[in-house]
Coordinates of C-alpha atoms and ligand atoms in Angstrom, one line a residue:
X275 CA 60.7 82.8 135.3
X276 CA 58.1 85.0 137.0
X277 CA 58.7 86.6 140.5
X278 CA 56.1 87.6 142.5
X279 CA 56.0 89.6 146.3
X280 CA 53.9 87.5 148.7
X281 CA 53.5 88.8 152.1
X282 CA 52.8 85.2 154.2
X283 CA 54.6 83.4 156.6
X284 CA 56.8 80.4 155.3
X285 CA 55.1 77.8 156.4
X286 CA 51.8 79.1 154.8
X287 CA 53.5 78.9 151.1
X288 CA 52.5 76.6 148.7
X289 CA 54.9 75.4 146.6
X290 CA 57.7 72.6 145.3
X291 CA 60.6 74.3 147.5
X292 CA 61.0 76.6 150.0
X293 CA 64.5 78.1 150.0
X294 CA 65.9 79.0 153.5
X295 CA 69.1 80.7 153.1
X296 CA 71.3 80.2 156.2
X297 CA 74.4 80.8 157.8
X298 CA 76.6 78.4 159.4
X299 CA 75.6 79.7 162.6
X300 CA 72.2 78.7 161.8
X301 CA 71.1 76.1 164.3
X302 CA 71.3 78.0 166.8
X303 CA 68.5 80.0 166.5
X304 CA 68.0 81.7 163.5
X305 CA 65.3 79.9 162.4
X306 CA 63.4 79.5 166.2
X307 CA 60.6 81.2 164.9
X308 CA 59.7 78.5 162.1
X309 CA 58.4 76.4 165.1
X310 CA 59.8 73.2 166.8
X311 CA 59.2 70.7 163.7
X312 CA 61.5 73.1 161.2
X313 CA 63.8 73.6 163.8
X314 CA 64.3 69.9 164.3
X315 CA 64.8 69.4 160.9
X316 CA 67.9 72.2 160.9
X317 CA 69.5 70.7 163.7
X318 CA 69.5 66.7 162.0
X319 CA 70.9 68.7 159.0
X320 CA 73.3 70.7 160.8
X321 CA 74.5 67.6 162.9
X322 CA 76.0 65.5 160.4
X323 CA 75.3 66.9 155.8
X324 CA 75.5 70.4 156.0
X325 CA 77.4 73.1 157.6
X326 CA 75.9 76.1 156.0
X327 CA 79.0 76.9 154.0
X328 CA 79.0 79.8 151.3
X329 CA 77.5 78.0 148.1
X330 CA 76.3 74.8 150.1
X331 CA 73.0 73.5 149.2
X332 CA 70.4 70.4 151.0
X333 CA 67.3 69.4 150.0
X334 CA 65.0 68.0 152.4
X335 CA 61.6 66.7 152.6
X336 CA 59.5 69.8 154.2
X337 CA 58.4 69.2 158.3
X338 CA 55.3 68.9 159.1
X339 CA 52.8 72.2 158.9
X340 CA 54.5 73.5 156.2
X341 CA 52.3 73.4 152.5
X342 CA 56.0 73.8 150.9
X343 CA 56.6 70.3 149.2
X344 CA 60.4 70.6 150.0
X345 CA 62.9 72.6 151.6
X346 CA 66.3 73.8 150.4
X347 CA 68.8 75.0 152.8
X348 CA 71.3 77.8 151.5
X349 CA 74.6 78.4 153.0
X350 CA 75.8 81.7 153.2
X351 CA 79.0 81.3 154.5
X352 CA 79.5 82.6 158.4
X353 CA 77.3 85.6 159.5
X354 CA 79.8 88.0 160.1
X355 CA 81.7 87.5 156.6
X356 CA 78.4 87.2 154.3
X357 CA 78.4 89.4 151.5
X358 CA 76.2 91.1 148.0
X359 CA 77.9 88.4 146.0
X360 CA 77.9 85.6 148.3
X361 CA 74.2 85.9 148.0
X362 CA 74.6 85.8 144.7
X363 CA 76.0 82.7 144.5
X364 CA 74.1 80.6 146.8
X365 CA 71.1 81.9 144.2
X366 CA 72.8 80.6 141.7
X367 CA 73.5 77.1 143.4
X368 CA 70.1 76.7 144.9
X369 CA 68.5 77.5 141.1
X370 CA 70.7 75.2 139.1
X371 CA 69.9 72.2 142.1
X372 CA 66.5 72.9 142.1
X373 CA 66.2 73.1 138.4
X374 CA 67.9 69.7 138.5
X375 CA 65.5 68.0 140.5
X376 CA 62.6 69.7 138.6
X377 CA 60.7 72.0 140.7
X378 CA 59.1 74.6 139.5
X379 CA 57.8 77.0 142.2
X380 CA 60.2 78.1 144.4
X381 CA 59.6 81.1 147.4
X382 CA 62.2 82.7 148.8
X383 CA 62.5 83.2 152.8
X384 CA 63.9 86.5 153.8
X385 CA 63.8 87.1 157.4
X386 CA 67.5 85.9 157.5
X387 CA 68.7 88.2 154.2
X388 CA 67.1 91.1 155.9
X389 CA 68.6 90.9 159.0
X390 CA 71.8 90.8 157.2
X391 CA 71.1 94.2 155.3
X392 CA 71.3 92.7 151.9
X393 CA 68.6 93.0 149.2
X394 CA 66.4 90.0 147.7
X395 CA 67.1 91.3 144.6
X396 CA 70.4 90.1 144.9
X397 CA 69.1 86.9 145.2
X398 CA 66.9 87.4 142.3
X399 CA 69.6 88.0 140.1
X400 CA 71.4 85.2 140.8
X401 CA 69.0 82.9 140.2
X402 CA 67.8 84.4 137.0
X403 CA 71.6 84.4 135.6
X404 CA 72.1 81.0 136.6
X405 CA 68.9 79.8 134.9
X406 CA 70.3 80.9 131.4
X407 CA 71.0 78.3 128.8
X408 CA 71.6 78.1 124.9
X409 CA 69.1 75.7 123.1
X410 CA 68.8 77.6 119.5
X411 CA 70.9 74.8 117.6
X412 CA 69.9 71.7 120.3
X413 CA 66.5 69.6 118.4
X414 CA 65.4 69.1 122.5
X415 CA 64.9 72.7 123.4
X416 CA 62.6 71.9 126.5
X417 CA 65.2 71.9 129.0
X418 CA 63.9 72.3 132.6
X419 CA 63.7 75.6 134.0
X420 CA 62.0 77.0 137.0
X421 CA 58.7 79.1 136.9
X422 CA 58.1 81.1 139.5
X423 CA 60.0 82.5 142.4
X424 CA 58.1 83.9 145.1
X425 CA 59.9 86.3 147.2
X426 CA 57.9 86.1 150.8
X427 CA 58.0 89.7 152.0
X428 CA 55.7 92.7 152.3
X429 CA 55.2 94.3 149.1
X430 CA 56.8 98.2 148.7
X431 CA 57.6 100.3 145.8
X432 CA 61.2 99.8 146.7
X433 CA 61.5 96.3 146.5
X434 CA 59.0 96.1 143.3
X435 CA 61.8 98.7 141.6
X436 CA 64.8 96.9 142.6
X437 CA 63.2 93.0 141.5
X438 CA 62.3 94.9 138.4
X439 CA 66.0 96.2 137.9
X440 CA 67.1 92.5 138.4
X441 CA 65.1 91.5 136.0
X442 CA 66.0 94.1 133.5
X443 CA 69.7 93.6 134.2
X444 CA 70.2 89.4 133.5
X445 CA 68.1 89.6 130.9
X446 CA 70.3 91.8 129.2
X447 CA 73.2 90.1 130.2
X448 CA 70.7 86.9 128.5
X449 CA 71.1 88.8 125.4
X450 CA 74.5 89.4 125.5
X451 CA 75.5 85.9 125.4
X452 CA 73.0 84.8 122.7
X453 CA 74.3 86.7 120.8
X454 CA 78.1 85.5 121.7
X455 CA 77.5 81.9 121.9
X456 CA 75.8 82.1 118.4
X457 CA 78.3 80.6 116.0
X458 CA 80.1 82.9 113.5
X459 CA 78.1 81.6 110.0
X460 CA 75.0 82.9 112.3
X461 CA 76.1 85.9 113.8
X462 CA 77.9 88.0 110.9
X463 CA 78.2 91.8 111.4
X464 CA 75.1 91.9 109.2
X465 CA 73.2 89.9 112.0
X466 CA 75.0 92.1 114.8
X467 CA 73.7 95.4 112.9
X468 CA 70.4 93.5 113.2
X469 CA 70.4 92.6 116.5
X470 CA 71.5 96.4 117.5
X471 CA 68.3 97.6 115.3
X472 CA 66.0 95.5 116.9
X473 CA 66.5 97.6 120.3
X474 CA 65.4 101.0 118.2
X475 CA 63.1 102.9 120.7
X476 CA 61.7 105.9 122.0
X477 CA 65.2 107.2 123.0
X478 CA 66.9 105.0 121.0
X479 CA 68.3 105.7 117.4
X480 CA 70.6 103.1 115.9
X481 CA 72.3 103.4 112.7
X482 CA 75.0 101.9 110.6
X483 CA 77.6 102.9 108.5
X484 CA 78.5 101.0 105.8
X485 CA 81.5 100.1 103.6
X486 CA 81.5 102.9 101.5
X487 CA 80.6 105.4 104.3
X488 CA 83.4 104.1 106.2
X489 CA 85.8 104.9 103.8
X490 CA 84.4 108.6 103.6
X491 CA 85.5 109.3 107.2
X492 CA 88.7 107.8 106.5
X493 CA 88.3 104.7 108.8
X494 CA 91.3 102.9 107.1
X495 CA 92.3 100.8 109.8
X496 CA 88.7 99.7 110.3
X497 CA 88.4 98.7 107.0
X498 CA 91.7 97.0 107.0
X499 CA 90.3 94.3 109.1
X500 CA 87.9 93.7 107.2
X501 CA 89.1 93.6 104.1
X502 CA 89.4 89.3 103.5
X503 CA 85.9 88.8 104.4
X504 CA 83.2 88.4 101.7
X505 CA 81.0 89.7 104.6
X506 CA 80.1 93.5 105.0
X507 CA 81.3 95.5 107.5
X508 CA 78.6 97.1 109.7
X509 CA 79.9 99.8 111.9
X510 CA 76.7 100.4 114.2
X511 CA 76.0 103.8 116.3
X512 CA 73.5 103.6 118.9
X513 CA 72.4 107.2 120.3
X514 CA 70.4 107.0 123.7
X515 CA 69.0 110.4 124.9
X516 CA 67.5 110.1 128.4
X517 CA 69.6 112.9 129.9
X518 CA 71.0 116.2 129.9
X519 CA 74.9 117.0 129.1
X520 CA 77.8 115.3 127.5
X521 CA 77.0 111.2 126.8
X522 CA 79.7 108.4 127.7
X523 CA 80.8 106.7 125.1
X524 CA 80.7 102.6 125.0
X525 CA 82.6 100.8 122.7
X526 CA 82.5 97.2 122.2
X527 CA 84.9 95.3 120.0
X528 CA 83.0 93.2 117.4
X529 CA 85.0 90.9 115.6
X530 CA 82.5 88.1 115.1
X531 CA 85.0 85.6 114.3
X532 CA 88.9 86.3 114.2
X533 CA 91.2 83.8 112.4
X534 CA 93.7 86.1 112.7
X535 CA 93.5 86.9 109.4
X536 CA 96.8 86.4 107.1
X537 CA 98.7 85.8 110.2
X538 CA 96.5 82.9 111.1
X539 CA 95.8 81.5 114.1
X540 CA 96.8 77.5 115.0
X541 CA 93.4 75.5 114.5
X542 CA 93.1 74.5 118.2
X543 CA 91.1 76.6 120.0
X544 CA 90.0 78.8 116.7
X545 CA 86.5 77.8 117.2
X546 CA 86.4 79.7 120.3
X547 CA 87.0 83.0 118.4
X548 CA 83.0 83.4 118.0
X549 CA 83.5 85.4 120.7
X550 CA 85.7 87.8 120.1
X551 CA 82.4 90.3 119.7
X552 CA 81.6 89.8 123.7
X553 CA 82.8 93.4 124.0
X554 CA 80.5 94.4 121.6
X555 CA 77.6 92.4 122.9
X556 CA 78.3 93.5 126.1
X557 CA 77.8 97.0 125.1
X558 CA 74.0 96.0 123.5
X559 CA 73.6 94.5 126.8
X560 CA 73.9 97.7 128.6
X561 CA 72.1 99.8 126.0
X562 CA 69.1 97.4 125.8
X563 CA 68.9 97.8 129.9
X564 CA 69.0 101.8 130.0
X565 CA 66.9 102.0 127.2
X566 CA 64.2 99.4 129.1
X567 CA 64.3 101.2 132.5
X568 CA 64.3 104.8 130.9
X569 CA 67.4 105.6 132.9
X570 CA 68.1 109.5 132.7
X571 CA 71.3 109.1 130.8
X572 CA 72.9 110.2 127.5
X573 CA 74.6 107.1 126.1
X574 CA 76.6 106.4 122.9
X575 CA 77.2 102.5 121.8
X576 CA 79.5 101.9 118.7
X577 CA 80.5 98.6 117.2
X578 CA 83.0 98.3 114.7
X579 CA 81.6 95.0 113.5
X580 CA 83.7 93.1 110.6
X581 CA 85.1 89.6 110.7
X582 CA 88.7 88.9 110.4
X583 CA 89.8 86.3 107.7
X584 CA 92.5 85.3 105.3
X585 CA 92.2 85.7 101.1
X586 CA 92.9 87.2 98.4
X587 CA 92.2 90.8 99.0
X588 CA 93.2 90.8 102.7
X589 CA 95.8 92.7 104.9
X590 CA 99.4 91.8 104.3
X591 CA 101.6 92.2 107.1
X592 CA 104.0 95.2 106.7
X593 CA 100.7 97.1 105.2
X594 CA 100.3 100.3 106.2
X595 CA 96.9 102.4 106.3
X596 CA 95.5 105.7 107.4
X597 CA 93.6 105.6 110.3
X598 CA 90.8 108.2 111.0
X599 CA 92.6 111.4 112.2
X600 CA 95.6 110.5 109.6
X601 CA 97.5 108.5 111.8
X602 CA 99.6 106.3 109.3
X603 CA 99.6 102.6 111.0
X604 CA 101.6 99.6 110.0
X605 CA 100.2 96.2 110.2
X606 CA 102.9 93.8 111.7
X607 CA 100.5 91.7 112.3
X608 CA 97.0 91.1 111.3
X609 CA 96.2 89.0 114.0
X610 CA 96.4 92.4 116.5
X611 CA 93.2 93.4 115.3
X612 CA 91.1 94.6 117.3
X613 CA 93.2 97.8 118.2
X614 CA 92.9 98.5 114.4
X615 CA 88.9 98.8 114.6
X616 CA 89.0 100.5 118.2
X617 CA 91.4 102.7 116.9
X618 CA 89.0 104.6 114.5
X619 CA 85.7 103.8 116.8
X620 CA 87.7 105.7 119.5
X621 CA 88.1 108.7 116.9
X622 CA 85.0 108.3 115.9
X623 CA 83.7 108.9 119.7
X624 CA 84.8 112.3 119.8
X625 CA 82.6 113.6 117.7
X626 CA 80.0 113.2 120.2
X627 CA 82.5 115.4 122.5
X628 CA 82.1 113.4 125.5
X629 CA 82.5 113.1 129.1
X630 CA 83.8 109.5 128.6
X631 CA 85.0 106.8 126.3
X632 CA 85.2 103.2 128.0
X633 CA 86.6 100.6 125.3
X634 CA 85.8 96.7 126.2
X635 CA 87.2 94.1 124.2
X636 CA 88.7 90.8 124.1
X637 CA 92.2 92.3 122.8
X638 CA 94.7 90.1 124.1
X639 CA 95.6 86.0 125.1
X640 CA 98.1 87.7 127.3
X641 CA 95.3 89.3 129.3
X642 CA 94.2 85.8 129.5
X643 CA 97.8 84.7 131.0
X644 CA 98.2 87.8 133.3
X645 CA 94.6 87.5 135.3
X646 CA 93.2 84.3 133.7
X647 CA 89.4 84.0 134.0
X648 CA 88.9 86.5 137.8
X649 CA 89.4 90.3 136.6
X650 CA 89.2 92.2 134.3
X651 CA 92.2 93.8 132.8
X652 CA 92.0 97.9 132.8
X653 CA 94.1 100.6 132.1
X654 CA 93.2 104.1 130.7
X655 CA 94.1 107.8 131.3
X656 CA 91.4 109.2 133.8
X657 CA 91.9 108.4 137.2
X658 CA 88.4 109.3 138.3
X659 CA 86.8 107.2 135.7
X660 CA 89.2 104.6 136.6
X661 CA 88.2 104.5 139.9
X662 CA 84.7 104.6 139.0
X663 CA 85.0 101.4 137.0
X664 CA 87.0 99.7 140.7
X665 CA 84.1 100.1 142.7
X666 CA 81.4 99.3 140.4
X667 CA 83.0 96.2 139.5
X668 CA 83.7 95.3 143.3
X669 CA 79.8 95.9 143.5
X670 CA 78.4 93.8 140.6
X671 CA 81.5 91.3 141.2
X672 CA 82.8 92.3 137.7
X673 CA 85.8 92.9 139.3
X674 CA 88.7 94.8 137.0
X675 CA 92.7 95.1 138.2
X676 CA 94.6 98.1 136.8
X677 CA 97.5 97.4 134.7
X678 CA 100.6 100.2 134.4
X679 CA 100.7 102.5 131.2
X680 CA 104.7 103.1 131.8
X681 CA 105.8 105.7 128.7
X682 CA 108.7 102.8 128.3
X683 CA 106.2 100.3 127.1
X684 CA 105.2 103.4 123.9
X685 CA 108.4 102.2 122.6
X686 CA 107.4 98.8 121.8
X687 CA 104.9 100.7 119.2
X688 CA 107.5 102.8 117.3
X689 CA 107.6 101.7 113.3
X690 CA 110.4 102.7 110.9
X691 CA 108.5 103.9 108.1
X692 CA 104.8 104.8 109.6
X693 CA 103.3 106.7 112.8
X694 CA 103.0 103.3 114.8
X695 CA 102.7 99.3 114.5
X696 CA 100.0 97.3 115.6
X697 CA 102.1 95.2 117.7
X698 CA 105.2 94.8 119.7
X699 CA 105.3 91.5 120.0
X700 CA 104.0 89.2 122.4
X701 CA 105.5 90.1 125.8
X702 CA 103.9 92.9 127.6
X703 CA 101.1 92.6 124.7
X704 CA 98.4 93.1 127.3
X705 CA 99.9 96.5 128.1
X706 CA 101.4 97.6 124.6
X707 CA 97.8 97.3 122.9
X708 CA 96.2 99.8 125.4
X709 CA 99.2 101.9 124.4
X710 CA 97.9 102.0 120.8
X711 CA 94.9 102.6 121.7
X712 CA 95.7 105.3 124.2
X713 CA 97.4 106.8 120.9
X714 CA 94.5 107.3 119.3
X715 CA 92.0 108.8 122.8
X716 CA 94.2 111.6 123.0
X717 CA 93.3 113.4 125.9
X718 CA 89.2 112.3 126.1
X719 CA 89.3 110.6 129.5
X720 CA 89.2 107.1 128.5
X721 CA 89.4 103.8 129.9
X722 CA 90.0 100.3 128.1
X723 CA 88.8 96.9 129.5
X724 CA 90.2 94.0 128.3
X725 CA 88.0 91.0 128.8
X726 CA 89.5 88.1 126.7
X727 CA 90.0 86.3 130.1
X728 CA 86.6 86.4 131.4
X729 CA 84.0 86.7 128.5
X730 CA 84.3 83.1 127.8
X731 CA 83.5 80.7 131.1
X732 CA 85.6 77.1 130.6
X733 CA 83.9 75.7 134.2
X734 CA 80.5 77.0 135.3
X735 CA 80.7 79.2 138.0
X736 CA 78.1 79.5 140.9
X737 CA 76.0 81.8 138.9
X738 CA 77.2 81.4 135.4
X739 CA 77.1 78.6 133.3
X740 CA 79.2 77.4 130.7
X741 CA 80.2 79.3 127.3
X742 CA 79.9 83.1 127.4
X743 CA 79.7 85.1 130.5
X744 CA 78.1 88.1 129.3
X745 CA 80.9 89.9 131.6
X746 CA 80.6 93.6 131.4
X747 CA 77.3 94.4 131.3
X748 CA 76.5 94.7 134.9
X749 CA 79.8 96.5 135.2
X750 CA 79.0 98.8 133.0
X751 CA 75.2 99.2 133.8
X752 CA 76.3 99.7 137.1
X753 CA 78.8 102.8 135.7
X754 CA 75.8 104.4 133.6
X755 CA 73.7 104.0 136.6
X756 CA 76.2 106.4 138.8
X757 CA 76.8 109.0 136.0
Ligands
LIG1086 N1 91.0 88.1 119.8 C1 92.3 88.0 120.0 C2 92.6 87.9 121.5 C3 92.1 86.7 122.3 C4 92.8 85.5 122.4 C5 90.8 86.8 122.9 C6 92.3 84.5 123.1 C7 90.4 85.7 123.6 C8 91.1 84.5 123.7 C9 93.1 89.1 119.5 O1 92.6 89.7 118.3 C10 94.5 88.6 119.2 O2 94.6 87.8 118.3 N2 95.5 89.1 119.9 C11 96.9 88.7 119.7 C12 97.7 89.9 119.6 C13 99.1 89.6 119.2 C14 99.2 89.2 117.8 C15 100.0 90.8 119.5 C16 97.3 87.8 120.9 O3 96.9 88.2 122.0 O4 97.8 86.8 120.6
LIG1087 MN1 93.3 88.6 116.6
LIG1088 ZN1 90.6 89.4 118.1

């Protein structure tokens, strides 16, 4: 969909739909200066279909002296209580309905979002993020979609930047969940590590270590994981120079499929575990965004990419292995995984000495239980980056909910014969697995976000569809913006 800045009044636009967002305290006034036909036509609304409520959409037929085709009303909720994200979502409503009904050139009124000190942008991103959809395996791929968006204001530099940054921003998140909603025969580590390479750029250096390299730098819990797959390991390092100082440090779990390995999972739901690499593809997400808008930042990705399978040469549980700093670790159960391949990534990170390590993975059903499909599950050892991560999820709507690391719950961890299990069992799992991690971080500030609740979406949501979410990239996009 193309956007364009048009500065003419609404009634001058030509196009399918003309998008009025409104409060509920619309009739009565807001809209006076559209002329007596327009406000007519808010009033029969207003009288009996539509209250203006957050989310609400109408379509009607367009009043007279107006070139728009149709107009759609947008509730916002009541004035005094809209907000960034209640924008959001009636973008996201008015694009899927209007998508529906196949129009194709939309333009945006914004005397009303204005007035409200919010941003068009806002509503840009909505849109654009509810417009995604997943045709690669469907023989119809020609699903409607809309074209154009014209946002009616007068042009600036700041508004260009911020559409721009919209733009940027779903279409990484649109990358992120291609690459998570692709099933596990077509999205290997192999086609992970490819999908990381294809963002090489100008800043941009990605490389990955293999098998063998792997095992040089003692990654034995890594390579644990993957040990039952026929499928290489591909261990991928993304290096983004746009700054000065110490880089953060992204990590993104990438198990691209997780049968849990010896200890296997039951077969309902299995299917679902394509997308236990959404941490990972969250992390490309953000890294394909910085790199696009040449953000002045140092940034590390790493993705410790490997499936997780049963066979012949896989895991046991009761195995124990090295981990990368010597850590001896045994392997209760092989299902715990991906704290076994964060475990060395977060070792790993330290060599790049820096000024923050934020893990995000789907790591645990009980994070699932605990906060279901609203927040974010986090828990780490910084408080500053901590609360870096609160507000910038309240911002983007990403929103996270801090969990307690109580030294009680280290006991869970303690083996009898190596350094520490994987697991503790299933109750307080959601808590116990950051413990392992937090093990292995040591005293780099470090946060972990567990996203197993929201990366997958059961029932659309105003903005995002159905299947993956693409959740943490604007979160963290919104952290590397602030550093
Ligand atoms: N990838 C799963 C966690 C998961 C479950 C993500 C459901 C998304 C939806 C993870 O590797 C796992 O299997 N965790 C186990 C840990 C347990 C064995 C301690 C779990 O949560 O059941
Ligand atoms: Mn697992
Ligand atoms: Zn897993």
């Amino acid at each position: 969909m193309d956007i364009s800045v048009i500065d003419l009044r609404e009634r001058d636009c030509a196009c399918d739909a003309l998008i009025l967002p409104v409060t509920e305290e619309a009739a009565a006034g807001q809209y006076d200066y559209l002329g007596s036909a327009a406000v007519q036509t808010l009033k029969k609304a207003f009288s009996k279909k539509f209250s203006g409520k957050k989310a609400e959409v109408l379509l009607l037929p367009a009043p007279q002296g107006f070139k728009a085709e149709w107009i759609l009303l947008a509730g916002l909720g009541k004035k005094a209580e809209v907000t960034a994200e209640g924008l959001r979502q009636a973008a996201g409503k008015s694009a899927s309905y209007l998508k529906d009904n196949g129009m194709k050139k939309v333009a945006l009124s914004c005397k009303i979002i204005s007035s409200l000190k919010l941003k068009p942008s806002l509503f840009a991103e909505g849109t654009l993020l509810a417009l995604y959809s997943y045709f690669r395996y469907k023989k119809e791929k020609n699903g409607s979609t809309l074209d154009n968006l014209i946002v009616l204001s007068t042009p600036s530099k700041l508004l260009k930047n911020e559409l721009d940054m919209a733009v940027t921003t779903a279409s990484a998140v649109s990358f992120a969940k291609d690459l998570i909603n692709t099933p596990s025969n077509d999205m290997t580590p192999t086609h992970l590590a490819k999908a990381a390479l294809s963002l090489r750029g100008k800043r941009l250096s990605v490389r990955v270590i293999e098998r063998k390299d792997a095992q040089k730098l003692g990654m034995g819990a890594y390579l644990a994981v993957a040990k039952g797959s026929h499928e290489p390991p591909k261990f991928v390092v993304l290096e983004y120079k746009g700054g000065k100082g110490a880089p953060v440090v992204l990590i993104g779990k990438s198990i691209t499929f997780d049968s849990g390995g010896i200890s296997l999972k039951p077969a309902e739901g299995m299917e679902k575990m394509k997308y236990d690499m959404a941490g990972g593809a969250a992390v490309l997400g953000v890294i394909k965004a910085v790199s696009e808008s040449g953000l002045p930042v140092n940034l590390v990705g790493l993705l410790p990419a490997t499936e997780n399978l049963p066979g012949g040469s896989a895991t046991r549980p009761g195995d124990v292995v090295k981990a990368v700093g010597g850590k001896s670790v045994e392997i209760i159960n092989t299902d715990a995984e991906g704290r076994l391949v964060l475990a060395d990534a977060i070792s790993y990170a330290k060599r790049f000495r820096p000024r923050a390590v934020v893990d995000i993975a789907t790591l645990t059903g009980a994070c699932s239980i605990a906060l279901g499909g609203e927040a974010i599950a986090m828990m780490g050892n910084d408080s500053g980056l901590l609360d870096a991560l609160k507000r910038c999820g309240d911002s983007v709507y990403e929103r996270v909910w801090e969990m307690p690391l109580f030294e009680e719950y280290k006991e869970n961890l303690k083996s009898d014969i190596a350094d520490i299990k994987n697991t503790g069992g299933k109750n307080g799992s959601l808590i116990t697995s950051a413990f392992f991690l937090k093990e292995f971080a040591g005293d780099v500030p470090w946060v972990h976000l567990d996203i197993a609740g929201t990366a997958w979406v059961e029932k659309e949501k105003p903005y995002i569809p159905k299947g993956a979410s693409g959740v943490g990239v604007r979160l963290l996009l919104e952290l590397v913006k602030g550093m």
